[in-house]
Structure formats: structure tokens, C-alpha cells
Coordinates of C-alpha atoms in Angstrom, one line a residue:
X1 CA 20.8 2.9 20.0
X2 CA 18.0 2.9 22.6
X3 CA 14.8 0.9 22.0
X4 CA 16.9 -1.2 19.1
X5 CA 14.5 -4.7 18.4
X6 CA 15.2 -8.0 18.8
X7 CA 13.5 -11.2 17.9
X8 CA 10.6 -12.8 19.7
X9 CA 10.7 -15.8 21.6
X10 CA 11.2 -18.6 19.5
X11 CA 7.9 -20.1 17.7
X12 CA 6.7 -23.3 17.7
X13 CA 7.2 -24.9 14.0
X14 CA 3.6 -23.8 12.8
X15 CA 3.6 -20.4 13.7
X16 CA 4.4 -17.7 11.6
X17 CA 7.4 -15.4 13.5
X18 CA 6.8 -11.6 14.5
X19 CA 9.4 -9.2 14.8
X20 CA 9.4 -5.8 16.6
X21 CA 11.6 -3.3 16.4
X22 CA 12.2 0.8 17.0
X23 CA 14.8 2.7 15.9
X24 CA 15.8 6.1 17.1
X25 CA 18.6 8.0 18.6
X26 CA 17.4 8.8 22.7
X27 CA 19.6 12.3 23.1
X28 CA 17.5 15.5 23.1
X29 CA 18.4 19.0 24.1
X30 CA 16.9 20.9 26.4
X31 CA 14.4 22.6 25.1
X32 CA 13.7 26.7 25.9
X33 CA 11.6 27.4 28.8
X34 CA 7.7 26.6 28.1
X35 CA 8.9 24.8 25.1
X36 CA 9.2 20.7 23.6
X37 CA 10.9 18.8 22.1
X38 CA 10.2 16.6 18.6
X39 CA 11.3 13.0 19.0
X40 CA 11.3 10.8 16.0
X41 CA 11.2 6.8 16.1
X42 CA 10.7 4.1 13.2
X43 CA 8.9 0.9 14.1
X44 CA 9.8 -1.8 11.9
X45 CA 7.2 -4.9 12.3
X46 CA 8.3 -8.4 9.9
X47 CA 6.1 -11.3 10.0
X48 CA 7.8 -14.4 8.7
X49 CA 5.8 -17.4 7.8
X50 CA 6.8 -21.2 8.2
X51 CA 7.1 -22.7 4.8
X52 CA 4.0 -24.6 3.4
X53 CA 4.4 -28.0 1.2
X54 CA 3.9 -27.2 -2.1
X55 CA 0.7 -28.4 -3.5
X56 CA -1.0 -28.0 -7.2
X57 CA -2.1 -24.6 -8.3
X58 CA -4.0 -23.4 -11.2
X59 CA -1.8 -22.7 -14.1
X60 CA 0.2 -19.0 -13.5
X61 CA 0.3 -16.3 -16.3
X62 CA 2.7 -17.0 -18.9
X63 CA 5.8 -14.6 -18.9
X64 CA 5.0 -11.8 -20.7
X65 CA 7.9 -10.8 -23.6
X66 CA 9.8 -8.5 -23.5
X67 CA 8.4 -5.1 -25.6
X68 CA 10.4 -2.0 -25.6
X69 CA 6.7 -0.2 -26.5
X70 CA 4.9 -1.3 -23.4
X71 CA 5.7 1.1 -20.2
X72 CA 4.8 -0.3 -16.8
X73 CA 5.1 1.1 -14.1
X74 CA 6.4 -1.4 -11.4
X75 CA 4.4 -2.4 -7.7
X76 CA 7.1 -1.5 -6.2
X77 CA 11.1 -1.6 -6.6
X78 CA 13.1 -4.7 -5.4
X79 CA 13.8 -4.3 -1.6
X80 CA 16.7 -6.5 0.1
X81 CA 15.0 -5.9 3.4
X82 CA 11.5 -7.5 2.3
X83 CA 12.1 -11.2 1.0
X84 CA 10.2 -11.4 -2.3
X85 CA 7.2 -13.7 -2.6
X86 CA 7.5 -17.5 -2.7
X87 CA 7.1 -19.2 -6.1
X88 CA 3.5 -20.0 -7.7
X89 CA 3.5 -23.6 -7.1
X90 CA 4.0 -22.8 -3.6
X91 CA 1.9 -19.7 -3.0
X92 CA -1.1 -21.1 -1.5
X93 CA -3.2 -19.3 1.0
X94 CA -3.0 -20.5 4.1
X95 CA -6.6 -21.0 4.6
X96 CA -6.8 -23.7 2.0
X97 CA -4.6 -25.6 4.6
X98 CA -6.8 -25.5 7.0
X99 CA -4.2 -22.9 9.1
X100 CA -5.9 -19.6 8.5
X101 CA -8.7 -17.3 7.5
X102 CA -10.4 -18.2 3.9
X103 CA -10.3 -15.7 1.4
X104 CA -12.0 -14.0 -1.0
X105 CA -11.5 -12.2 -4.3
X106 CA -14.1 -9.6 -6.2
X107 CA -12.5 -9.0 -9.9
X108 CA -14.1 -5.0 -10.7
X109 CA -12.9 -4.9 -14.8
X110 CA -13.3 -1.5 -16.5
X111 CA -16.4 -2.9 -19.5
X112 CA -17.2 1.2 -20.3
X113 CA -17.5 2.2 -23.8
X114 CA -13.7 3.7 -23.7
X115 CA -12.5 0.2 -23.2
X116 CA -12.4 -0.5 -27.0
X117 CA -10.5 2.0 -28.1
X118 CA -7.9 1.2 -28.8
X119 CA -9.3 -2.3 -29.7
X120 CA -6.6 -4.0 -27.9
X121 CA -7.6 -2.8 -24.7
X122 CA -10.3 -4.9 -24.2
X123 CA -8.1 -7.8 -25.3
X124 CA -5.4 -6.8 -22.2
X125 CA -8.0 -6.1 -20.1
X126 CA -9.5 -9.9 -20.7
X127 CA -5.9 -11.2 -20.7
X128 CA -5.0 -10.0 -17.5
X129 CA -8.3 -10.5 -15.7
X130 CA -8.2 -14.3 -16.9
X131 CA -4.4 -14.3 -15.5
X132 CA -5.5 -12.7 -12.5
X133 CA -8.8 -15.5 -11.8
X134 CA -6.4 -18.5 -12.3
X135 CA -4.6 -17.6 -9.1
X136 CA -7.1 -17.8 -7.3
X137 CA -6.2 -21.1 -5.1
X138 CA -8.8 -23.7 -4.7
X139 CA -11.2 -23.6 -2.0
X140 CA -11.1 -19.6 -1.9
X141 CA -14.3 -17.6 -2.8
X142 CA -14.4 -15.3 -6.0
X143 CA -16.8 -12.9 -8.6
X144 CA -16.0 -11.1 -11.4
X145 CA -17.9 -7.7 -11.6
X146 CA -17.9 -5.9 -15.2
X147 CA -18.2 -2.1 -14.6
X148 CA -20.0 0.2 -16.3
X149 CA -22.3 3.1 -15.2
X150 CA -24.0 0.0 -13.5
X151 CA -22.1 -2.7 -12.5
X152 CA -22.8 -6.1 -13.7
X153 CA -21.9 -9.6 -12.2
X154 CA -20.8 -11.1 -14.8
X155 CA -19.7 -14.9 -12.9
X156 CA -21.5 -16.3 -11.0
X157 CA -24.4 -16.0 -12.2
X158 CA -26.8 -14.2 -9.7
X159 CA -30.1 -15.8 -9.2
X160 CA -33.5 -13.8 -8.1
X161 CA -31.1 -10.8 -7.2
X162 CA -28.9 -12.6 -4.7
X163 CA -25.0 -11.8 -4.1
X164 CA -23.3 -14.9 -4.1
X165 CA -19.6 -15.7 -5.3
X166 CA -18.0 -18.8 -6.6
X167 CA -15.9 -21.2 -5.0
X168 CA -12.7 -22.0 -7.1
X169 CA -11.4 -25.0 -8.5
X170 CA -10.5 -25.7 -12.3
X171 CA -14.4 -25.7 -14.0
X172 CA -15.3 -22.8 -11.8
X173 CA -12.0 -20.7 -12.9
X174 CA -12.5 -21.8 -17.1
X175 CA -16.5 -20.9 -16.1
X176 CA -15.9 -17.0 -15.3
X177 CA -12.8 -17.0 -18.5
X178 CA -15.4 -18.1 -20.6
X179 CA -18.3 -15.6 -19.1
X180 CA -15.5 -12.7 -18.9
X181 CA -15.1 -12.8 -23.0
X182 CA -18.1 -13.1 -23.8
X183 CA -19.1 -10.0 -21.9
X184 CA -19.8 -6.9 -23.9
X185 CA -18.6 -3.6 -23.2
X186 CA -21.0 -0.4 -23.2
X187 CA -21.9 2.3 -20.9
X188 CA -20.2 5.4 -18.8
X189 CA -18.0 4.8 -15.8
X190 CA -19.1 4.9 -11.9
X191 CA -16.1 3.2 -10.3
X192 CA -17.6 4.3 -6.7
X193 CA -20.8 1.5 -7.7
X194 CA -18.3 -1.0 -8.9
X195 CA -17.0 -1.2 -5.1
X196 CA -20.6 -1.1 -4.1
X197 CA -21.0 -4.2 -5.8
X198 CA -17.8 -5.5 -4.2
X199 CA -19.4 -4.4 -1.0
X200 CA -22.4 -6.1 -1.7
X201 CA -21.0 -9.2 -2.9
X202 CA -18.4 -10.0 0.6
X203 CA -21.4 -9.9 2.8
X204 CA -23.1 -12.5 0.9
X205 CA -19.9 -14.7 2.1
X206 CA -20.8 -17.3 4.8
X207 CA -21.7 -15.7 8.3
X208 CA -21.4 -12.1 5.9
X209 CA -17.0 -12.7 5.9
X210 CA -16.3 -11.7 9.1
X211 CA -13.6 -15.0 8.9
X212 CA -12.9 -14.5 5.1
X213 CA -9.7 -12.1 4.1
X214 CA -11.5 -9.9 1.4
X215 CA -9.9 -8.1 -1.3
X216 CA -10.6 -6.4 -4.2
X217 CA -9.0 -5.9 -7.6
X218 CA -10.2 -2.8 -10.1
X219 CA -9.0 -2.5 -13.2
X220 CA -10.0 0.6 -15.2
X221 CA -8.9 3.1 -18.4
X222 CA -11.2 6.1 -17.7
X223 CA -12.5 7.9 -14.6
X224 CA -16.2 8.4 -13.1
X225 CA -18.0 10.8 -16.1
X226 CA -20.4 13.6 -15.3
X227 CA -23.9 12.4 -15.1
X228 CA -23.1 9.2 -13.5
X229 CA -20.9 9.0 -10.3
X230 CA -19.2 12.5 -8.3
X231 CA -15.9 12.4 -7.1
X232 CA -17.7 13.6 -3.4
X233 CA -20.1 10.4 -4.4
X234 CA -17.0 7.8 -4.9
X235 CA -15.5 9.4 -1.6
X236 CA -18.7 8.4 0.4
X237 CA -18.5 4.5 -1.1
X238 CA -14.9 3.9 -0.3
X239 CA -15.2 5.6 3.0
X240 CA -18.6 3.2 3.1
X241 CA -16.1 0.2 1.8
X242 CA -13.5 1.0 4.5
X243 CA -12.5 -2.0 7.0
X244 CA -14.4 -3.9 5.1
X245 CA -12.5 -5.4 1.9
X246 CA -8.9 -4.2 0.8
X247 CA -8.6 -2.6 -3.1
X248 CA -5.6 -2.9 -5.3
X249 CA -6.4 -0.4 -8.4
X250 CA -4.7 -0.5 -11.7
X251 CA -5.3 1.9 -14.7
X252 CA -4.5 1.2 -18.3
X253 CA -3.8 3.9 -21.1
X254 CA -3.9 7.6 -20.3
X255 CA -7.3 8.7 -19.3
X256 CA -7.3 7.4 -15.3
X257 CA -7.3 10.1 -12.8
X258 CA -4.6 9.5 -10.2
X259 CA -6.8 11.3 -7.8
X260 CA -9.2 9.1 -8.3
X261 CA -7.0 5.8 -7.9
X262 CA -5.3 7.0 -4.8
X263 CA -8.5 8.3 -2.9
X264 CA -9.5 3.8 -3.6
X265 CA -6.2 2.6 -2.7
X266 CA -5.3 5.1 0.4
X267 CA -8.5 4.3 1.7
X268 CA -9.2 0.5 1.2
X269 CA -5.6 0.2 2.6
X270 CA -4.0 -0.9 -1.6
X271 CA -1.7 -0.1 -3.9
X272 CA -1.8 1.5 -7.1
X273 CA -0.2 0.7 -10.5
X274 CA -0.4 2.1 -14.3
X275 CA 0.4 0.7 -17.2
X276 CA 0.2 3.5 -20.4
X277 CA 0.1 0.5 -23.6
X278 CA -2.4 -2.1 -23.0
X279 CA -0.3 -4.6 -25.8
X280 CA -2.4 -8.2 -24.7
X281 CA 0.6 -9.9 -24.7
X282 CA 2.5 -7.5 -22.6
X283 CA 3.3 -7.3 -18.5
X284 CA -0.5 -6.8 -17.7
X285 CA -1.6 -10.4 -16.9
X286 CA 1.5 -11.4 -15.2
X287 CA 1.1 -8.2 -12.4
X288 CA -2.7 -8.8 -12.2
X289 CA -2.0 -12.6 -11.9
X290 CA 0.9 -11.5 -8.7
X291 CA -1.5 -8.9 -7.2
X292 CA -4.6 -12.0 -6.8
X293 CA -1.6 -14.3 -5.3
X294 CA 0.1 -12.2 -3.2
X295 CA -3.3 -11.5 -1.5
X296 CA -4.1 -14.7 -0.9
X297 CA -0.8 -15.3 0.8
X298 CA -1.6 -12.3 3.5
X299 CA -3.3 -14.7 5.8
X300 CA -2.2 -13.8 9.2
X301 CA -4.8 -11.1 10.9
X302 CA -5.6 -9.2 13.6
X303 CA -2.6 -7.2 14.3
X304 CA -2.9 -4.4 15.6
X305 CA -0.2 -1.7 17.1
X306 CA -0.8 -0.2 20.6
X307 CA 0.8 3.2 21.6
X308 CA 1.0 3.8 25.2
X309 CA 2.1 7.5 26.4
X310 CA 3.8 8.7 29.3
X311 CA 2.8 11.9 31.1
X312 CA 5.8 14.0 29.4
X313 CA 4.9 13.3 26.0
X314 CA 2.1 14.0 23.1
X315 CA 1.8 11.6 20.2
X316 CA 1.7 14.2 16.9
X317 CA 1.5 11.9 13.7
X318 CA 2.2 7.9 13.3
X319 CA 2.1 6.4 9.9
X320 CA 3.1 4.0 7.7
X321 CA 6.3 4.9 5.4
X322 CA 6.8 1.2 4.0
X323 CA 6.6 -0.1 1.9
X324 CA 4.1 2.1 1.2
X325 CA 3.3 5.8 2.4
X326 CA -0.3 5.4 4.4
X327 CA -2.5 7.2 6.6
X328 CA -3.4 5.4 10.1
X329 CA -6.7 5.8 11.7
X330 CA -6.8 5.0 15.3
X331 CA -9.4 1.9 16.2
X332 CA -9.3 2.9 19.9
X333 CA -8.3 6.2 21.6
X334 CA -8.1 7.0 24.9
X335 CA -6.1 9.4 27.0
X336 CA -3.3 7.6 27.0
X337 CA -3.4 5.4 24.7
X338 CA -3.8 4.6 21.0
X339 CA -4.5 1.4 19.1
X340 CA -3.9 1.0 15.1
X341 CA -5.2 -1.8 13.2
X342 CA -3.1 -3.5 10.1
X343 CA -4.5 -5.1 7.1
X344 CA -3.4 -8.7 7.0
X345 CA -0.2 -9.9 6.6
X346 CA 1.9 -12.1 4.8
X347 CA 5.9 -12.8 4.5
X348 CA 6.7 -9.2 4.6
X349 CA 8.3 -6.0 6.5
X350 CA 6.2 -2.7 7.0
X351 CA 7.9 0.4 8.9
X352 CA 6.1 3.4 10.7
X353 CA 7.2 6.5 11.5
X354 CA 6.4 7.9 15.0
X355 CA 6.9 11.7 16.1
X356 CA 6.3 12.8 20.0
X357 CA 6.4 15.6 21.3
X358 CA 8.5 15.5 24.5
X359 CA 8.3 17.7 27.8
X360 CA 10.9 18.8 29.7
X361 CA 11.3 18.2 33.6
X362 CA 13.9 19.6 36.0
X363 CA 16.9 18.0 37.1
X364 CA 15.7 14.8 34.4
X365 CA 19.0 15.6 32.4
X366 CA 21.4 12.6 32.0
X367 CA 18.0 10.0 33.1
X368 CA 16.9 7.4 30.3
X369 CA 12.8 8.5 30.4
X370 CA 10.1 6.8 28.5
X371 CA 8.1 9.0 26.2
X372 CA 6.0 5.8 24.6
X373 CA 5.7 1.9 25.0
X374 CA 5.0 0.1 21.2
X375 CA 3.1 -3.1 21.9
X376 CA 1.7 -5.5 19.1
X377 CA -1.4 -7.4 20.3
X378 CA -3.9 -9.2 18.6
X379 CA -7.4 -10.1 17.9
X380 CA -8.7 -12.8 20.3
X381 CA -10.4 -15.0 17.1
X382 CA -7.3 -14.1 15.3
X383 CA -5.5 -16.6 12.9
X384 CA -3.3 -18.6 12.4
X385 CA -1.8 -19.1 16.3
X386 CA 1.5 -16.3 16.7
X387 CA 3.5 -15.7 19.2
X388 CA 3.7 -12.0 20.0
X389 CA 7.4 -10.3 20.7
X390 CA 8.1 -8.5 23.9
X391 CA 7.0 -4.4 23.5
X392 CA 9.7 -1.6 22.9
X393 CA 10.0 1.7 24.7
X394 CA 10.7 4.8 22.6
X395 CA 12.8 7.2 25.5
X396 CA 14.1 10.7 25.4
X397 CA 17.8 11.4 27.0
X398 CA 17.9 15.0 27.6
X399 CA 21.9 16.3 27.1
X400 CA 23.9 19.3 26.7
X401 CA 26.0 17.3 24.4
X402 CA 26.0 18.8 20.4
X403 CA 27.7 15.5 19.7
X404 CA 25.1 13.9 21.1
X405 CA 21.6 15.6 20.2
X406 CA 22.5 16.1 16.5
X407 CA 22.6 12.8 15.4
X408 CA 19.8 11.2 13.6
X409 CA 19.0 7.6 13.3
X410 CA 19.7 6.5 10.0
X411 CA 16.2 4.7 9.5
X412 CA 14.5 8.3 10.8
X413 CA 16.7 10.1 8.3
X414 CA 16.0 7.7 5.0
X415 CA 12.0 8.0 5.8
X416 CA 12.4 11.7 6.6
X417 CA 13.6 12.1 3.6
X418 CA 11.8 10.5 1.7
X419 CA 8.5 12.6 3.1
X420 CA 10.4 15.8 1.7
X421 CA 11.1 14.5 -1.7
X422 CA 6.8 14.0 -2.2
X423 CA 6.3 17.7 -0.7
X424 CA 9.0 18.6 -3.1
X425 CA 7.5 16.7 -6.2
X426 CA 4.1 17.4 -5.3
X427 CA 5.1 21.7 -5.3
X428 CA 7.2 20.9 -8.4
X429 CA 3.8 19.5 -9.8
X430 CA 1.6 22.3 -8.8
X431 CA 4.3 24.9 -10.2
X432 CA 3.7 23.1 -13.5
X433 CA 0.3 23.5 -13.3
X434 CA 0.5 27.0 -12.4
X435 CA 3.1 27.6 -15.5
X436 CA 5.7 28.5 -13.2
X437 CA 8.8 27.2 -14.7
X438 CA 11.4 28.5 -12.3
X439 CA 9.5 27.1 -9.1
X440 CA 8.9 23.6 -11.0
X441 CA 12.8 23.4 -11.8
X442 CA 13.9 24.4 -8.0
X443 CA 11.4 22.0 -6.7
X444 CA 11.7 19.2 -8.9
X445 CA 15.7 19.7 -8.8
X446 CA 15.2 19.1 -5.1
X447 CA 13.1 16.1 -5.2
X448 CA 15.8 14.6 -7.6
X449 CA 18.8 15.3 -5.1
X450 CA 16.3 13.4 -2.6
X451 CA 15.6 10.9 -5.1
X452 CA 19.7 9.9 -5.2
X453 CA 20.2 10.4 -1.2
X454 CA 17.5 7.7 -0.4
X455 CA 18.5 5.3 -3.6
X456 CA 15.2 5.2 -4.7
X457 CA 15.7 4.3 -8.5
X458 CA 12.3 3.8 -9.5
X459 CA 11.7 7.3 -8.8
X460 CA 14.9 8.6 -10.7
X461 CA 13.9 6.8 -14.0
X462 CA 9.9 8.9 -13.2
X463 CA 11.6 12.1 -12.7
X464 CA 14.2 11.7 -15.7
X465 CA 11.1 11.7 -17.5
X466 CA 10.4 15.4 -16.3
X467 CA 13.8 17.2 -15.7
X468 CA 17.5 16.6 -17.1
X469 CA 20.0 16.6 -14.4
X470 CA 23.3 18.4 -14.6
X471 CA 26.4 17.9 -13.6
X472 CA 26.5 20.5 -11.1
X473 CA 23.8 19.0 -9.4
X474 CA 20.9 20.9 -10.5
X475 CA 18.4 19.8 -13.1
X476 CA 16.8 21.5 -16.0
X477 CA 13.2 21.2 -17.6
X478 CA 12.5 19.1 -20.4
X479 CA 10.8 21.1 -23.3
X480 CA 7.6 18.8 -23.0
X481 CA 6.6 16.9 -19.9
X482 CA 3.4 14.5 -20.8
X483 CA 0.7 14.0 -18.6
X484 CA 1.1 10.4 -18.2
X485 CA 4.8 10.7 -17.0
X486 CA 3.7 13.0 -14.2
X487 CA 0.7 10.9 -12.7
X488 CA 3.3 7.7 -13.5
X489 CA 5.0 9.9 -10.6
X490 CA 1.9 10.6 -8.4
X491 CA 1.5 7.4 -8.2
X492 CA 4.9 6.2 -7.8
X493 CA 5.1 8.8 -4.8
X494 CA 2.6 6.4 -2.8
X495 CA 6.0 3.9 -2.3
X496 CA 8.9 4.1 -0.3
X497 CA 12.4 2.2 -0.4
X498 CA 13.9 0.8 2.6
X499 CA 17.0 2.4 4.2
X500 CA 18.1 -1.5 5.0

């Protein structure tokens, strides 16, 4: 296949490896008259880190048991093509080695009145958020916020009004436990002043964090109440917030809004998670405890993707599909060019789907012609040191050939595919809402037949939840559906498995 990546130069031993690659299928036919063509491409970009000595961490979340009562619903599902992360003794950040940026951690923990009820909720809450500040590696910068209708530091302590944030080692990690539990809950919810805060508390980083990795993690059982915060209000603080810290959000019984999480997480570039029980002893720790680490491990920065397009083509639409769906805003646009910025990266794979539109020219038939050239580059200030691969042209083929033409890539197909099964699940949704049975069955029936082509499981055991398949293919409506099972799906929508 045309435009098919390969590795980069060989690194030197301290240098993490980036990979580039684009897979499509080149053939086209000849369009009408007038008309053009739609090429599809997936760039696949993998970073792979050299391995770090293992050095003395905080202590890791104990292993939750296992409790058939408490439902998770998982980051993401196991991928073969993305290696998972390394183990906590060796999962420090990079900058604690002296190799990359330093980091920095804002804990945002739901402390409305809702909180304590059921009692044990604050208890998981506390749990998790405890787990979460003992990965913090040493030397890194952190804060715990309690939110409310106002938002409260609640470690460290904030003298005459200043934003400051602790540096971590063993007293300053038992320090912001101890001040976490003895926090009281009380109040409404205003989850867009909770990232304020966050906001707030990253520029009071040394030189206001332009060298610190910053990242946020919000916990929360409720959604912003009437009176205190608008969803048009939240919208305005994360779009305030954007570029400037990342935002993992996780919500905890059955009264988040999924809106709500996704409009935080799609635009402060995270993921999203639910968990329905909040049992203490139960898998919350251990994922908040994974989300802080695996943060810290995305140390590499500055990447950014360049699109460069010829005169016969039109860029429609480039975003990532993995391993999450998200929306890519273009840092610099010119007439022939467009530059995306990534979040920062760790030992990991992501994969973007490109579609061109692609002009015909007379007598080009048979000739290998370049529609776009994919380029990563790189901040100057950048680190730690990489060595960049070569770029990779996506090129149009125009034939006459059926045999040809029709075939699709089978990375373009999977991802295609898996953007038809969320338009199916989301009109599914909306036909429940609506109380149309018939178009929720069709459409939901759909997105489980999509579900099986692409193998993603996780969202098989989600839509089990909603529909009983038959054996003839089709699928029939369960007599209730709970709320929680479909915004478990929402959110489970924002994923993607890998065709590899």
C-alpha cells in the first residue's frame, strides 16, 4: 500500500523513538465531470520511550477485591497494538530524572452536599483521591482542590490569597491525606469554578508552567445546579482552561451528566470514566491512582502534526480515532498548510483519520500524484531530545480498474466503522428519548452489528445492557433500559479499539 510507514532513523540510547506511518489504498476512479473525489488515510504516530532504572515510589493503591456489586466502567479496553504502562516501581516521570519537563497535578474532588449520600461515597471519594496523591512521584508539583459551589484549596495551605502547590515527597503526600479527610463536605456544585481554581493554581507554578506538564483530575457525583454555575458558564471556563492543563473526569453513582463530563474531557484534551457503586474498597482508588501515574509518564512534548496540500486537493476533516475519538483544532492555518498540536506523550500509539478531497486532471490517469505530505515537527524548547521520522505522502492513483478503486484499507475501514456505530448509538439514543421504539431497535441493532465487525467488546457488554441480540442478527429491546447503562455508553463511545 502507498504511503505505508516505516521506522525512523535509529535513536541514540536516551531518546525516546517516534514512529510515522499512513495507511491508505492510492486507487481512485475518475470522478464525473466538475466533480471530486474522497480520499481517506490513517496516520498512525507511536512514541516509544527508553527504559528508566527503577527508582523508589510512593506506595501504589492496594488491589481492589473483587465485588460482583461494583460496576466500573473501564479507561479503555486492552489494545495489543498499545503496550500497556510500565509497572509502579518503574513509572517515574521523566522530569524527576532530570530528562524532561516537570509536572504537575491539581486533584478537583466532588465535597457538595450530595457527596454523603450514600455515606460511603465520601469514603470512596477520600479513598481514591488519597490513592491518586500517592502517585504522585517526588519532585513533581501538586494541590488538592475540594469543590463545592466555591472551590476550596484544601492542601497546601494558601497564604494571604496566593496560589501555590506543593512539592511531593512522603510528608507532603501524608500532609494533603490528612487535610483531604478532615475536609467537610457542604454546598452546591460549580464544576466550571473548580477548573478555575485549577487554572489559577498552574500559573502560580514557577515562570507560570510554561516548562511544567499540567494535568488535572476531577472527581464528581452530581452536575453544576441551577443558581450556581450554567452549562453556557462551564463551556466558557474550559474553553478558558484550553491549552493550558489537560482534565481526566471521573463521575461516581448516578447523578453526573455525561454532557457535562465530555464537554471537560473533549476539550481539555481527557478521558472520561464512571463508576455507578462508590463501595470504598472497590476499583476507585486503583484507576484514580493509574490516571495520576500514567500522566506523569506523558513527558515527551511539543509534537505537533503538519499537513501540507497540493494544488489538486482540499483537506475536509482530520481527527483523532485512537485511542480515543477527538476533535483537532488547527494551531496554524495557512493556504496550504495546516499544523495540529498533540498533548504530551508517553509510551503509546494514537491514530488519525484524514479525508481529502481530490481533483481530477486530464491525462493524470495511471501517475502516482501527491494529494498531502504528513510531517511531525516539534517545538524548538521541546523535551526530552527526539529524533523526528522522515514525512509520508498520502497520493491519489486515478484508474479505471473496479478491482482496484473498491478496495479499502483495512485501518480506514475499522475506524470508519467505528464512526458509524456512534452515529448509530447516538440515533438509537435519541429514538429512546423520543419513545420511538422501532427507530431505537433498527438503530441500536446496527450499532451492535458494528460493535462485532470492529471487535470492540467493551462496547458489546454496554449495549447488551440495552438490546438482546438474536440469532438472526437483529437485536430486540430490553423491557427497561436504566439511565446509567445508557450514559455508561455515551461515554464509552468517546474510545476506539485498534484494527491491529
Amino acid at each position: 500500500m502507498a504511503g505505508e510507514g516505516t521506522p525512523a532513523a535509529h535513536p541514540g540510547p536516551a531518546e525516546p523513538a517516534v514512529l510515522l506511518e499512513v495507511s491508505q489504498v492510492p486507487e481512485l476512479p475518475v470522478p464525473e465531470p466538475g466533480h471530486e473525489a474522497r480520499m481517506y488515510a490513517v496516520v498512525t504516530v507511536t512514541v516509544r520511550r527508553p527504559a528508566v532504572r527503577a527508582a523508589p515510589t510512593a506506595p501504589t493503591a492496594p488491589t481492589a477485591p473483587t465485588d460482583p456489586a461494583v460496576r466500573a466502567v473501564p479507561s479503555a479496553p486492552t489494545d495489543p497494538a498499545v503496550p500497556s504502562a510500565p509497572s509502579a516501581p518503574a513509572a517515574r516521570s521523566a522530569a524527576v530524572q532530570g530528562q524532561g519537563p516537570r509536572h504537575a497535578v491539581v486533584f478537583l474532588i466532588d465535597h457538595s452536599s450530595s457527596m454523603v449520600n450514600p455515606p460511603t461515597r465520601m469514603a470512596a471519594a477520600r479513598n481514591a483521591a488519597a490513592a491518586a496523591v500517592h502517585a504522585v512521584p517526588d519532585g513533581a508539583y501538586f494541590a488538592v482542590v475540594a469543590g463545592r459551589d466555591r472551590p476550596a484549596t484544601v492542601y497546601p495551605e494558601q497564604p494571604g490569597g496566593h496560589r501555590t502547590l506543593a512539592v511531593a515527597d512522603d510528608v507532603t503526600r501524608r500532609a494533603a491525606e490528612d487535610a483531604l479527610r478532615a475536609c467537610h463536605p457542604g454546598g452546591g456544585t460549580a464544576i466550571g469554578s473548580w477548573l478555575g481554581r485549577a487554572r489559577e493554581l498552574f500559573a502560580g507554578l514557577p515562570g507560570g508552567g510554561a516548562d511544567f506538564v499540567r494535568h488535572a483530575l476531577l472527581l464528581t457525583d452530581g452536575r453544576n445546579e441551577p443558581g450556581y454555575e450554567s452549562r453556557d458558564e462551564l463551556a466558557a471556563v474550559v474553553a478558558s482552561c484550553t491549552g493550558q492543563f489537560t482534565c481526566d473526569a471521573i463521575g461516581i453513582g448516578d447523578g453526573w451528566d455525561t454532557g457535562e463530563l465530555l464537554l471537560i474531557t473533549t476539550g481539555l484534551n481527557g478521558t472520561a470514566h464512571a463508576f455507578e457503586e462508590t463501595d470504598p474498597t472497590g476499583p476507585l482508588p486503583a484507576r484514580l491512582h493509574d490516571l495520576t501515574r500514567q500522566a506523569a509518564e506523558r513527558d515527551l512534548t511539543g509534537l505537533r502534526l503538519r499537513l501540507y496540500r497540493s494544488d489538486n486537493a482540499e483537506l475536509r476533516s482530520f481527527a483523532q480515532v485512537h485511542p480515543t475519538r477527538r476533535t483537532l483544532r488547527p494551531v496554524e492555518e495557512t493556504e496550504f498548510l495546516r499544523e495540529f498540536a498533540t498533548e504530551p506523550w508517553g509510551d503509546e500509539t494514537r491514530s488519525y483519520l484524514l479525508s481529502l478531497s481530490a481533483r481530477h486532471t486530464a491525462g493524470a490517469e495511471g501517475a502516482e500524484l501527491m494529494l498531502t505530505e504528513v510531517e511531525l515537527v516539534r517545538d524548538r524548547a521541546a523535551r526530552p531530545p527526539v529524533r523526528l521520522p522522515p514525512s509520508r505522502p498520502v497520493v491519489v492513483r486515478w484508474s479505471g480498474d473496479h478491482g482496484l478503486y473498491s478496495r479499502v484499507h483495512p485501518d480506514v475501514g475499522h475506524f470508519l466503522h467505528q464512526e458509524d456505530l456512534v452515529r448509530y448509538f447516538e440515533e438509537g439514543c435519541a429514538a429512546l428519548r423520543a419513545h420511538d421504539p422501532g427507530t431505537a431497535r433498527r438503530a441500536l441493532g446496527r450499532a451492535w452489528q458494528l460493535a462485532v465487525e470492529v471487535g470492540d467488546g467493551a462496547m458489546r457488554e454496554h449495549l447488551e445492557k440495552m438490546v438482546e441480540p438474536r440469532a438472526d442478527g437483529e437485536v430486540e429491546l430490553h423491557a427497561r433500559i436504566r439511565r446509567f447503562d445508557i450514559e455508561t455508553a455515551r461515554i464509552r463511545t468517546s474510545y476506539t479499539t485498534s484494527h491491529r
